[in-house]
Amino acid sequence: MSIHEDHRPLDRDAAELLLSGDPAARAARPWLGAVLAAAGSPGAGAALPGEDAAVAAFAAAHTPTVRPRRISVLKTTLAKLLTVKVAGACLAVAGSAGGVALAASNGALPTPLHKAPHHAPASASHSAHPHPSGTPSARPSHSFPPADFFKLCQKWDARPGHSQDDPDFGDLVKKAGRDHIDRFCTDLPKPHPSGSFSSQPHPQPSGSASPHGSGQPGPKPSSLPSGSAKPEGR
Amino acid sequence: MCDTYEPPGAEGLGVLMAVDDDELVQAAQRGDEAAFRAVYRAQQPTLLRYLTVLVGGDAEDVASEAWLQIARDLPKFRGDADGFRGWAATIARHRAMDHLRHTRRRPVAAVPVELVAADLPDPLDTAERALETIGTDAAVALIATLPRDQAEAVMLRAVLGLDAESAGKVLGKRAGAVRTAAYRGLKTLAQRAVTPDAPAALRGVR
């Protein structure tokens, strides 16, 4: 067989067979068969230049609807969160400022207003079971709420014949006045000796509780009525 | 899944394509990247040759643009592997026409046959030898020397493996017109066959 045979006239049917890759037809026309076979040879199947770009485009086109949306959703969510946070921070600042202003106007500055309700019931339960010991160390020594005086009075009463000059009773002397300790202690209400929380509003006459120094985190007259009414109602 | 569709060797891909072309295209449509890669490897070589006939040296660039569109529009494609070849060829052709429009060039002028001749088998070679030695690039270049409608018809049918109807859809022609164009193209190619007694056939034709 020789390529001379390609010079035979080509009919349409033979052309169709050549085009569709018919082996016999291509063998019968070696030249045309070789050209068509070479032109139509399959790729090596190996990586081709541009393949990675095409695959990247494919990946971008298939994760695409998801990815940009996810990002935008994230952004939106972040933006919302930030807005909420900022708004919250502003509210918090405004709120605390307002709270301070309110507390100041009520004359109740040192003790946060919102804490009183929590302490009132707690003190009620505590007052039912006096805890005479362990409290002094729990609060600053310079603070002397009624409970401390009660203890001092107990101490005072427990040691007849002691001196008012005993440094242990210095504060009591200061508070009650020299030579008036016995009376002071007698007048001191006994039923609420708990003293575990010096700043609790105890259900006691405000008059006897408030006398000591200003600026103490002691019971406020304004918080007393509610504080005393509830626990005792139970 | 990469392991499923991307065996290390070339044969693996070939076998896979041979075994299940349709499934591979479907997998790619579902977003399977490895399947798409396999489809690309199977399709890109012949697509590139077709584009070479249309835009010459710009074929790689145009093919890249075509694959971007193929990758993007693949989910919308409906059909089997044969349909995919025609669809991909249509996209490639549109991109080629756009490219020619933008560069204000006419489709590649038929490649001077002299340039092709150097790559063609020695005139003294037998047909068997010719079969072994003729290169793909030389064969494509030879087909590109045909008038464009003939060259396209031959490429779509003999290289991309489309039947006359499918090729007609790509070209916007009726199947009969495609058959005729391809037939004329083959007749011309046959006349250009390099033979010991007709070496001038190559040099004489422009």
mmCIF file of C-alpha atoms in Angstrom, chain A residues 68-83:
data_model
loop_
_atom_site.group_PDB
_atom_site.id
_atom_site.type_symbol
_atom_site.label_atom_id
_atom_site.label_comp_id
_atom_site.label_asym_id
_atom_site.label_seq_id
_atom_site.Cartn_x
_atom_site.Cartn_y
_atom_site.Cartn_z
ATOM 1 C CA PRO A 68 -19.365 35.382 48.327
ATOM 2 C CA ARG A 69 -22.692 35.024 50.063
ATOM 3 C CA ARG A 70 -21.036 33.534 53.101
ATOM 4 C CA ILE A 71 -18.561 36.357 53.223
ATOM 5 C CA SER A 72 -21.240 38.987 52.890
ATOM 6 C CA VAL A 73 -23.342 37.253 55.508
ATOM 7 C CA LEU A 74 -20.340 37.190 57.799
ATOM 8 C CA LYS A 75 -19.712 40.850 57.179
ATOM 9 C CA THR A 76 -23.316 41.702 57.809
ATOM 10 C CA THR A 77 -23.390 39.646 60.949
ATOM 11 C CA LEU A 78 -20.190 41.224 62.186
ATOM 12 C CA ALA A 79 -21.501 44.649 61.402
ATOM 13 C CA LYS A 80 -24.708 43.886 63.257
ATOM 14 C CA LEU A 81 -22.835 42.498 66.201
ATOM 15 C CA LEU A 82 -20.616 45.537 66.313
ATOM 16 C CA THR A 83 -23.587 47.819 66.118
#
